[in-house]
Amino acid sequence: MSTQTKATEKSTEKKHVSMYEAVLARFNTAAKLYNLPEDIAAMLVTPQKQVKVSLPVMMDNGKIQVFEGYRIVHSTHLGPSKGGIRYAPDVNDDEVKALAAWMTYKCAVAGLPYGGAKGGITCNPRNMSVGELERMTRAYTSAMSEVFGPNKDIPAPDMGTGKREMAWIVDEYSKIRREYLPGVVTGKPITLGGSRGREAATGRGVMIHTIEAMKKIGIDRKKASAAVQGFGNVGLNAAKLLSSKGIRIVAISDHTGAFYNEKGFDIDTAVKYAQKNNNVLQGFTGGDLISNEQLLTLDVDALIPAAIQNQINEENAHKIQAKLIVEGANGPTEFGADHILNEKGITVVPDILANSGGVTVSYFEWVQNQYGHYWKEEEVNAKHDFAMETAFEQVWFNSKQYKTSLRIGAYITAFKRLEKAIRYRGAY
Ligand code: NAD
């Protein structure tokens, strides 16, 4: 029995499939439609490298705590592997594997010369001191120093990590290698070789894809409303940029609560409030408190899930009223919800396209590090916007050509590039 058949059977017998099974189920749907040769498919269903390490860290209370760290390289067929590092309590190998595979498809869809990888540490960064986080990040970098490399595997921020952690990684890695190697990681502070425009890039990409999709499906953005779930790097920047383009942001949220304001939020006020309030919206008075479930099912033009995975599922998908969903987060829609959204005629810009602005500007950062020459923010943004508009058009074209959803169209876009690269490179 082929790997494709096995995974499809699994996905139908269980109601809640694991994240990696969800990747395989979508992969199989796209592979069947595109007629992806079995040998190429076999090279893409299993990650190339899976590393799990234990990280003993001296905590502030003087006791050693052992954390589990992961780095999974899914593919290097198009170039060095690229993907973020996540710090969260529920990080596990299935999740990291799924995120690594999505990075392969995301980089291919965006036309980048990169493969895909992902890393993570099972921890709760909100309950750790800066010193504990620094020691844990340095221990992880040291343990992964043979995996990482500017021409091998290049990490970046993800949930729970940002430029501070990237600075520790570049410092630790450079110490180990005894030379300064800023290209080992992206999402760095600008003074350490970071790129202008990187911090807001994922949100900026979400903004471009929302606008492109609105044009295609006939929503006038000047009259449009949107609900944004998550107020971290992706959600906050997406809300800010969408609002700057005239889209009314009627709902925002984070893990502490969701807020509704029919007239639309002044995002800068919400950002200032969160900044003063330990980076959370708790207690914000700019709107009415609503539930997370209410936010997801509001009567809005666009819904932007930009927080965590599996938010849209078989239980709530039929209640969604938005005409357009733009997946700022990775995996916010469970596999089982895809067909419900399709039947309802909701356009879904999938994660592997919608949030590819971040890795695109990460690529620009890496290019600038290799050159040792740095671009202005306008230059970065112009290159980013062009790359995103091009990727959107290609996915739209493939979804029409194969008469399928944008999600499956995005996988097909990736297959076209990966198949060529694998054939050119050959095998033993
Ligand atoms: P972040 O840690 O900066 O922010 C996450 C946000 O989600 C926070 O506001 C948090 O409060 C909120 N949140 C957590 N649980 C929630 C819940 N149950 N309900 C509502 N809000 C909740 O993370 P981020 O970097 O913005 O990443 C968000 C998503 O985007 C993740 O899926 C990540 O993989 C994906 N992503 C991030 C980037 C990037 O460049 N940072 C790039 C591509 C994809």
XYZ file of N, CA and C in Angstrom, residues 83-324:
726
model
N 13.234 27.858 8.487
C 12.010 27.759 9.286
C 12.229 28.219 10.710
N 11.161 28.658 11.320
C 11.224 29.292 12.638
C 11.448 28.336 13.791
N 11.592 28.948 14.956
C 11.732 28.211 16.214
C 10.604 28.654 17.137
N 9.885 27.672 17.654
C 8.707 27.958 18.480
C 8.951 27.584 19.931
N 8.615 28.479 20.851
C 8.644 28.171 22.276
C 7.192 28.141 22.758
N 6.705 26.975 23.122
C 5.330 26.870 23.631
C 5.200 25.585 24.440
N 4.235 25.549 25.372
C 4.118 24.380 26.255
C 3.751 23.095 25.526
N 3.046 23.211 24.388
C 2.581 21.992 23.717
C 3.419 21.605 22.503
N 4.596 22.181 22.345
C 5.468 21.812 21.214
C 5.789 20.314 21.310
N 5.623 19.608 20.193
C 5.963 18.174 20.163
C 6.437 17.803 18.763
N 6.936 16.560 18.592
C 7.552 16.265 17.301
C 6.556 16.237 16.143
N 5.307 15.838 16.409
C 4.307 15.839 15.328
C 4.074 17.267 14.823
N 3.928 18.188 15.778
C 3.683 19.593 15.410
C 4.874 20.169 14.641
N 6.078 19.906 15.134
C 7.275 20.465 14.477
C 7.425 19.865 13.069
N 7.094 18.575 12.945
C 7.172 17.905 11.638
C 6.202 18.554 10.651
N 4.998 18.816 11.117
C 3.991 19.454 10.244
C 4.464 20.850 9.842
N 4.953 21.606 10.817
C 5.394 22.975 10.532
C 6.589 22.961 9.577
N 7.464 21.954 9.716
C 8.632 21.850 8.827
C 8.189 21.576 7.389
N 7.220 20.658 7.245
C 6.724 20.341 5.891
C 6.075 21.572 5.267
N 5.285 22.294 6.064
C 4.646 23.507 5.523
C 5.685 24.513 5.046
N 6.841 24.565 5.762
C 7.896 25.492 5.338
C 8.425 25.120 3.946
N 8.541 23.810 3.679
C 8.986 23.383 2.343
C 8.033 23.935 1.284
N 6.726 23.736 1.533
C 5.746 24.152 0.526
C 5.659 25.671 0.451
N 5.785 26.317 1.623
C 5.708 27.787 1.675
C 6.845 28.417 0.874
N 8.065 27.927 1.092
C 9.217 28.495 0.376
C 9.085 28.243 -1.120
N 8.587 27.063 -1.472
C 8.416 26.749 -2.899
C 7.339 27.642 -3.517
N 6.233 27.845 -2.812
C 5.148 28.698 -3.327
C 5.649 30.127 -3.530
N 6.471 30.604 -2.583
C 6.968 31.985 -2.665
C 8.128 32.110 -3.653
N 8.556 30.998 -4.233
C 9.633 31.032 -5.231
C 11.003 31.285 -4.619
N 11.211 30.851 -3.367
C 12.488 31.098 -2.694
C 13.439 29.906 -2.880
N 14.753 30.170 -2.874
C 15.715 29.063 -3.042
C 15.989 28.360 -1.722
N 14.947 27.923 -1.059
C 15.043 27.324 0.268
C 14.212 26.045 0.371
N 14.682 25.140 1.228
C 13.857 24.021 1.654
C 13.140 24.413 2.940
N 12.604 23.402 3.637
C 11.812 23.715 4.825
C 12.293 23.001 6.068
N 12.212 23.681 7.201
C 12.555 23.089 8.500
C 11.751 23.800 9.576
N 11.769 23.281 10.761
C 11.153 23.955 11.901
C 11.807 23.450 13.167
N 11.787 24.278 14.192
C 12.347 23.864 15.467
C 11.445 24.311 16.593
N 11.723 23.792 17.765
C 10.914 24.232 18.897
C 11.447 23.677 20.192
N 11.030 24.308 21.265
C 11.339 23.804 22.605
C 10.030 23.760 23.389
N 9.791 22.629 24.064
C 8.605 22.510 24.895
C 8.863 23.271 26.193
N 8.250 24.434 26.310
C 8.483 25.283 27.493
C 7.367 26.325 27.556
N 7.261 26.998 28.672
C 6.301 28.099 28.720
C 7.063 29.410 28.891
N 7.370 30.086 27.765
C 8.237 31.270 27.868
C 7.634 32.372 28.732
N 6.301 32.387 28.857
C 5.663 33.442 29.678
C 6.003 33.287 31.156
N 6.346 32.046 31.567
C 6.674 31.811 32.984
C 8.175 31.743 33.236
N 8.972 32.162 32.272
C 10.428 32.065 32.446
C 11.055 33.456 32.481
N 12.142 33.578 33.238
C 12.824 34.882 33.301
C 13.681 35.050 32.045
N 14.122 36.275 31.802
C 14.971 36.542 30.630
C 16.252 35.711 30.708
N 16.806 35.607 31.908
C 18.036 34.827 32.082
C 17.810 33.356 31.757
N 16.693 32.799 32.213
C 16.394 31.383 31.926
C 16.200 31.179 30.421
N 15.496 32.122 29.796
C 15.267 32.012 28.346
C 16.594 32.087 27.586
N 17.476 32.976 28.034
C 18.768 33.105 27.340
C 19.583 31.815 27.485
N 19.640 31.259 28.691
C 20.433 30.034 28.887
C 19.831 28.883 28.074
N 18.506 28.804 28.045
C 17.863 27.725 27.287
C 18.143 27.885 25.775
N 18.062 29.136 25.286
C 18.279 29.388 23.852
C 19.723 29.060 23.466
N 20.674 29.425 24.341
C 22.088 29.137 24.050
C 22.350 27.623 24.097
N 21.694 26.925 25.040
C 21.863 25.466 25.127
C 21.318 24.806 23.856
N 20.191 25.295 23.387
C 19.562 24.762 22.166
C 20.487 25.006 20.956
N 21.032 26.221 20.867
C 21.917 26.562 19.734
C 23.139 25.662 19.740
N 23.704 25.464 20.931
C 24.891 24.620 21.040
C 24.547 23.183 20.605
N 23.410 22.685 21.092
C 23.015 21.313 20.745
C 22.729 21.168 19.246
N 22.304 22.255 18.610
C 21.927 22.191 17.187
C 23.020 22.775 16.279
N 24.221 22.987 16.827
C 25.228 23.712 16.032
C 25.670 22.940 14.787
N 25.489 21.621 14.787
C 25.832 20.854 13.582
C 24.676 20.846 12.578
N 23.493 21.201 13.049
C 22.331 21.223 12.144
C 22.259 22.580 11.451
N 22.404 23.655 12.255
C 22.290 25.015 11.708
C 23.490 25.362 10.836
N 23.326 26.373 10.015
C 24.439 26.901 9.211
C 23.885 27.808 8.132
N 24.592 28.900 7.799
C 24.076 29.863 6.816
C 23.772 29.238 5.446
N 24.477 28.127 5.115
C 24.174 27.459 3.842
C 23.587 26.072 4.065
N 23.126 25.826 5.321
C 22.606 24.497 5.666
C 21.165 24.581 6.147
N 20.997 25.238 7.276
C 19.677 25.312 7.914
C 19.615 26.628 8.677
N 18.625 27.434 8.359
C 18.589 28.819 8.850
C 17.303 29.074 9.638
N 17.399 29.120 10.966
C 16.191 29.381 11.769
C 15.710 30.835 11.695
N 14.566 31.076 12.306
C 13.925 32.406 12.335
C 12.955 32.412 13.516
N 12.321 33.539 13.815
C 11.351 33.538 14.923
C 10.038 32.841 14.566
N 9.379 32.346 15.567
C 7.996 31.860 15.444
C 7.333 32.180 16.779
N 6.233 31.516 17.080
C 5.516 31.804 18.325
C 6.442 31.701 19.537
N 6.427 32.735 20.356
C 7.204 32.720 21.591
C 8.660 33.117 21.417
N 9.081 33.377 20.195
C 10.461 33.851 19.981
C 10.433 35.103 19.108
N 11.494 35.887 19.185
C 11.568 37.118 18.393
C 13.021 37.500 18.195
N 13.241 38.794 17.934
C 14.609 39.223 17.597
C 15.588 39.005 18.759
N 15.099 39.067 20.002
C 15.985 38.853 21.146
C 16.585 37.438 21.103
N 15.738 36.445 20.885
C 16.218 35.056 20.837
C 17.139 34.857 19.630
N 16.805 35.530 18.502
C 17.638 35.377 17.296
C 19.035 35.966 17.550
N 19.088 37.057 18.329
C 20.385 37.668 18.656
C 21.224 36.693 19.487
N 20.585 36.001 20.446
C 21.322 35.018 21.260
C 21.838 33.876 20.374
N 20.990 33.463 19.433
C 21.398 32.342 18.558
C 22.600 32.749 17.706
N 22.542 33.945 17.084
C 23.664 34.353 16.224
C 24.930 34.501 17.058
N 24.800 34.977 18.271
C 25.973 35.154 19.135
C 26.561 33.800 19.519
N 25.719 32.890 19.972
C 26.207 31.576 20.414
C 26.807 30.795 19.239
N 26.107 30.815 18.120
C 26.585 30.066 16.950
C 27.929 30.626 16.471
N 28.052 31.977 16.454
C 29.303 32.611 16.007
C 30.452 32.277 16.964
N 30.136 32.183 18.263
C 31.180 31.805 19.229
C 31.666 30.380 18.947
N 30.710 29.483 18.685
C 31.072 28.083 18.423
C 31.921 27.986 17.153
N 31.518 28.721 16.120
C 32.228 28.653 14.832
C 33.465 29.562 14.793
N 33.618 30.410 15.800
C 34.741 31.344 15.895
C 34.824 32.323 14.725
N 33.676 32.703 14.205
C 33.604 33.789 13.208
C 32.174 34.319 13.229
N 32.009 35.593 12.880
C 30.665 36.167 12.930
C 29.869 35.741 11.697
N 28.773 35.031 11.940
C 27.993 34.472 10.841
C 26.524 34.890 10.962
N 26.219 36.141 10.622
C 24.843 36.623 10.826
C 23.806 35.876 9.987
N 24.249 35.296 8.865
C 23.300 34.602 7.976
C 22.821 33.272 8.518
N 23.240 32.888 9.740
C 22.772 31.612 10.301
C 21.328 31.698 10.764
N 20.861 32.916 10.953
C 19.507 33.076 11.463
C 18.933 34.370 10.891
N 17.613 34.431 10.715
C 16.990 35.686 10.257
C 15.995 36.157 11.315
N 15.539 37.398 11.138
C 14.672 37.976 12.163
C 15.506 38.575 13.278
N 16.764 38.924 12.957
C 17.684 39.504 13.953
C 17.373 40.989 14.149
N 17.872 41.570 15.251
C 17.781 43.031 15.373
C 18.581 43.673 14.225
N 18.153 44.853 13.794
C 18.805 45.504 12.647
C 20.301 45.734 12.897
N 20.664 46.085 14.131
C 22.089 46.340 14.423
C 22.955 45.089 14.276
N 22.342 43.917 14.293
C 23.133 42.680 14.147
C 22.991 42.092 12.742
N 22.518 42.908 11.799
C 22.391 42.404 10.427
C 20.972 41.996 10.078
N 20.022 42.421 10.887
C 18.616 42.160 10.556
C 18.180 43.039 9.398
N 17.053 42.686 8.793
C 16.577 43.483 7.648
C 15.501 44.457 8.081
N 15.571 45.631 7.505
C 14.436 46.553 7.664
C 13.217 45.852 7.079
N 12.079 46.058 7.704
C 10.835 45.481 7.174
C 10.563 44.050 7.606
N 11.530 43.369 8.270
C 11.314 41.958 8.615
C 10.253 41.783 9.684
N 10.281 42.679 10.692
C 9.392 42.487 11.835
C 7.921 42.475 11.408
N 7.565 43.390 10.495
C 6.162 43.476 10.095
C 5.848 42.621 8.861
N 6.865 41.892 8.347
C 6.717 41.269 7.025
C 5.578 40.242 6.933
N 5.415 39.408 7.960
C 4.374 38.381 7.851
C 3.001 39.058 7.810
N 2.805 40.057 8.679
C 1.549 40.818 8.674
C 1.371 41.572 7.359
N 2.474 42.065 6.813
C 2.398 42.787 5.537
C 1.948 41.835 4.410
N 2.485 40.615 4.450
C 2.079 39.616 3.461
C 0.592 39.298 3.593
N 0.136 39.176 4.837
C -1.295 38.903 5.075
C -2.128 40.042 4.463
N -1.655 41.279 4.633
C -2.366 42.437 4.077
C -2.428 42.335 2.534
N -1.301 42.026 1.908
C -1.269 41.928 0.433
C -2.230 40.828 -0.042
N -2.179 39.671 0.611
C -3.031 38.556 0.168
C -4.505 38.862 0.398
N -4.802 39.579 1.484
C -6.204 39.947 1.739
C -6.702 40.862 0.614
N -5.884 41.840 0.267
C -6.285 42.795 -0.770
C -6.401 42.102 -2.134
N -5.426 41.249 -2.462
C -5.471 40.534 -3.751
C -6.720 39.651 -3.825
N -7.008 38.945 -2.716
C -8.185 38.056 -2.714
C -9.464 38.881 -2.814
N -9.505 40.012 -2.124
C -10.710 40.862 -2.190
C -10.958 41.332 -3.620
N -9.890 41.669 -4.327
C -10.037 42.096 -5.733
C -10.645 40.967 -6.560
N -10.147 39.746 -6.351
C -10.611 38.601 -7.145
C -12.073 38.270 -6.864
N -12.496 38.362 -5.586
C -13.862 37.913 -5.273
C -14.848 39.080 -5.177
N -14.376 40.273 -5.507
C -15.278 41.420 -5.614
C -15.704 42.040 -4.292
N -14.781 42.135 -3.334
C -15.087 42.868 -2.092
C -14.395 44.228 -2.189
N -15.166 45.302 -1.975
C -14.594 46.647 -1.994
C -13.901 46.881 -0.651
N -12.568 46.975 -0.687
C -11.856 47.015 0.593
C -12.173 48.252 1.417
N -12.574 49.329 0.757
C -12.894 50.561 1.495
C -14.180 50.391 2.332
N -14.982 49.395 1.951
C -16.215 49.154 2.723
C -16.104 47.867 3.540
N -14.926 47.260 3.523
C -14.806 45.924 4.113
C -14.489 45.955 5.609
N -14.905 44.863 6.281
C -14.595 44.702 7.699
C -13.790 43.420 7.885
N -13.019 43.383 8.960
C -12.228 42.178 9.232
C -12.122 41.925 10.727
N -12.012 40.635 11.070
C -11.761 40.217 12.452
C -10.395 39.541 12.474
N -9.560 39.934 13.430
C -8.207 39.381 13.501
C -8.026 38.639 14.818
N -7.715 37.353 14.735
C -7.462 36.570 15.955
C -5.955 36.514 16.207
N -5.525 36.949 17.396
C -4.091 36.976 17.720
C -3.570 38.386 17.587
N -2.800 38.817 18.594
C -2.270 40.186 18.579
C -0.768 40.151 18.854
N -0.105 39.156 18.254
C 1.349 39.062 18.367
C 1.970 39.609 17.095
N 3.116 39.097 16.746
C 3.828 39.617 15.570
C 2.923 39.639 14.327
N 2.252 38.548 14.040
C 1.483 38.467 12.798
C 0.167 39.252 12.900
N -0.618 38.963 13.947
C -1.939 39.575 14.080
C -1.880 41.085 14.212
N -0.986 41.542 15.067
C -0.876 42.989 15.313
C -0.492 43.733 14.030
N 0.536 43.222 13.343
C 0.982 43.910 12.123
C -0.042 43.786 11.002
N -0.702 42.646 10.925
C -1.747 42.487 9.897
C -2.872 43.490 10.163
N -3.311 43.580 11.438
C -4.407 44.498 11.788
C -4.023 45.945 11.466
N -2.808 46.301 11.825
C -2.318 47.661 11.602
C -2.306 47.990 10.098
N -1.757 47.085 9.313
C -1.601 47.353 7.875
C -2.933 47.287 7.131
N -3.799 46.356 7.540
C -5.118 46.278 6.893
C -5.900 47.550 7.189
N -5.786 47.997 8.434
C -6.474 49.213 8.836
C -5.931 50.412 8.030
N -4.620 50.441 7.789
C -4.027 51.549 7.013
C -4.506 51.536 5.563
N -5.040 50.400 5.111
C -5.569 50.302 3.734
C -7.079 50.516 3.710
N -7.636 50.973 4.811
C -9.059 51.337 4.831
C -9.992 50.222 5.249
N -9.443 49.078 5.642
C -10.296 47.963 6.081
C -10.598 48.148 7.572
N -11.884 48.064 7.910
C -12.327 48.280 9.293
C -12.050 47.022 10.116
N -11.214 47.159 11.148
C -10.918 45.995 12.002
C -11.910 46.009 13.153
N -12.931 45.168 13.074
C -14.001 45.214 14.076
C -13.760 44.279 15.257
N -12.799 43.363 15.114
C -12.502 42.471 16.249
C -11.018 42.160 16.303
N -10.500 42.156 17.532
C -9.104 41.766 17.773
C -9.090 40.846 19.004
N -8.019 40.086 19.156
C -7.975 39.206 20.332
C -6.557 38.754 20.629
N -6.384 38.270 21.839
C -5.173 37.502 22.161
C -5.583 36.402 23.138
N -4.616 35.731 23.751
C -4.989 34.591 24.603
C -5.729 35.039 25.854
N -5.757 36.343 26.141
C -6.455 36.799 27.348
C -7.900 37.223 27.064
N -8.267 37.376 25.797
C -9.643 37.764 25.499
C -9.814 38.332 24.096
N -11.101 38.471 23.688
C -11.412 39.004 22.356
C -12.297 40.238 22.515
N -12.154 41.196 21.604
C -12.848 42.484 21.711
C -13.514 42.832 20.396
N -14.712 43.462 20.511
C -15.482 43.816 19.310
C -15.807 45.306 19.340
N -15.631 45.962 18.204
C -16.011 47.365 18.071
C -16.519 47.554 16.647
N -17.836 47.743 16.520
C -18.465 47.800 15.196
C -17.871 48.901 14.322
N -17.493 50.014 14.967
C -16.954 51.147 14.200
C -15.528 50.896 13.712
N -14.895 49.932 14.302
C -13.511 49.644 13.918
C -12.532 50.173 14.955
N -11.516 49.369 15.261
C -10.525 49.769 16.269
C -9.490 50.713 15.691
N -9.029 51.638 16.560
C -7.817 52.372 16.223
C -6.685 51.458 16.701
N -6.031 50.806 15.763
C -5.070 49.759 16.126
C -3.890 50.318 16.930
N -3.463 51.540 16.571
C -2.331 52.114 17.314
C -2.641 52.246 18.809
N -3.899 52.625 19.126
C -4.295 52.743 20.536
C -4.225 51.370 21.212
N -4.708 50.344 20.515
C -4.676 48.994 21.087
C -3.229 48.535 21.281
N -2.361 48.868 20.316
C -0.948 48.472 20.416
C -0.318 49.152 21.628
N -0.586 50.450 21.779
C -0.006 51.190 22.910
C -0.489 50.584 24.227
N -1.786 50.245 24.272
C -2.343 49.654 25.489
C -1.606 48.342 25.805
N -1.483 47.477 24.794
C -0.836 46.172 25.027
C 0.619 46.361 25.471
N 1.308 47.308 24.815
C 2.727 47.520 25.164
C 2.910 47.888 26.639
N 1.957 48.692 27.136
C 2.059 49.109 28.541
C 1.577 48.019 29.484
N 0.900 47.022 28.930
C 0.208 46.028 29.740
C 0.823 44.632 29.567
N 2.159 44.572 29.625
C 2.830 43.282 29.531
C 2.511 42.545 28.230
N 2.296 43.318 27.148
C 2.003 42.780 25.809
C 0.708 41.985 25.697
N -0.258 42.267 26.568
C -1.558 41.602 26.427
C -2.699 42.627 26.390
N -3.827 42.207 25.795
C -4.981 43.106 25.640
C -5.911 43.090 26.859
N -5.654 42.186 27.793
C -6.508 42.041 28.984
C -6.833 43.413 29.594
N -8.134 43.677 29.794
C -8.536 44.936 30.414
C -8.718 46.071 29.415
N -8.507 45.805 28.115
C -8.649 46.842 27.087
C -10.110 47.301 27.033
N -10.313 48.616 26.978
C -11.697 49.112 27.033
C -12.158 49.710 25.694
N -11.372 49.518 24.638
C -11.736 50.090 23.334
C -12.850 49.341 22.614
N -13.379 48.277 23.218
C -14.442 47.508 22.561
C -15.115 46.587 23.566
N -16.182 45.901 23.093
C -16.890 44.974 23.996
C -16.162 43.637 24.045
N -16.158 43.056 25.248
C -15.536 41.744 25.413
C -16.427 40.681 24.756
N -15.866 39.884 23.859
C -16.620 38.772 23.258
C -15.801 37.495 23.442
N -16.397 36.352 23.072
C -15.631 35.106 23.224
C -14.824 34.861 21.948
N -13.850 33.989 22.071
C -13.040 33.604 20.920
C -13.936 33.021 19.825
N -14.913 32.220 20.242
C -15.825 31.576 19.300
C -16.648 32.627 18.551
N -17.080 33.672 19.292
C -17.845 34.755 18.652
C -16.982 35.474 17.617
N -15.727 35.711 17.951
C -14.837 36.395 17.003
C -14.749 35.615 15.695
N -14.614 34.302 15.824
C -14.439 33.483 14.619
C -15.687 33.448 13.742
N -16.841 33.654 14.361
C -18.085 33.490 13.592
C -18.793 34.824 13.321
N -18.082 35.936 13.458
C -18.684 37.259 13.210
C -19.061 37.432 11.738
N -20.043 38.301 11.511
C -20.445 38.606 10.136
C -19.505 39.691 9.589
N -18.358 39.255 9.103
C -17.354 40.187 8.581
C -16.988 39.764 7.157
N -16.324 40.643 6.437
C -15.870 40.246 5.098
C -14.683 39.295 5.198
N -13.734 39.642 6.082
C -12.525 38.807 6.163
C -12.241 38.383 7.591
N -11.864 37.137 7.733
C -11.438 36.605 9.030
C -9.954 36.258 8.915
N -9.160 36.794 9.858
C -7.711 36.545 9.806
C -7.299 35.785 11.062
N -7.266 34.446 11.023
C -6.758 33.720 12.190
C -5.231 33.853 12.205
N -4.692 34.524 13.218
C -3.244 34.786 13.257
C -2.694 34.463 14.647
N -3.195 33.375 15.244
C -2.748 33.024 16.597
C -2.176 31.613 16.614
N -3.040 30.628 16.814
C -2.559 29.252 16.981
C -3.298 28.324 16.010
N -2.906 27.053 16.020
C -3.476 26.102 15.075
C -4.860 25.609 15.501
N -5.534 24.941 14.563
C -6.796 24.220 14.801
C -7.910 25.079 15.397
N -8.008 26.315 14.985
C -9.057 27.198 15.500
C -10.365 27.011 14.741
N -10.259 26.733 13.438
C -11.453 26.522 12.624
C -11.550 25.018 12.396
N -12.653 24.441 12.892
C -12.738 22.986 12.871
C -14.133 22.544 12.437
N -14.352 21.226 12.465
C -15.640 20.698 11.996
C -16.811 21.195 12.849
N -16.514 21.569 14.093
C -17.597 22.027 14.985
C -18.031 23.455 14.664
N -17.080 24.322 14.321
C -17.476 25.725 14.129
C -17.457 26.196 12.660
N -16.919 25.384 11.750
C -16.754 25.855 10.357
C -18.101 26.247 9.723
N -19.158 25.487 10.048
C -20.448 25.795 9.412
C -21.040 27.102 9.923
N -20.493 27.630 11.054
C -21.025 28.891 11.619
C -20.265 30.110 11.094
N -19.209 29.877 10.364
C -18.384 31.013 9.915
C -19.135 31.813 8.849
N -19.156 33.134 9.047
C -19.908 33.995 8.129
C -18.998 34.795 7.202
N -17.703 34.839 7.504
C -16.780 35.624 6.660
C -16.780 35.064 5.237
N -16.576 35.976 4.262
C -16.518 35.522 2.862
C -15.103 35.066 2.511
N -14.167 35.585 3.318
C -12.757 35.336 3.019
C -12.018 35.006 4.316
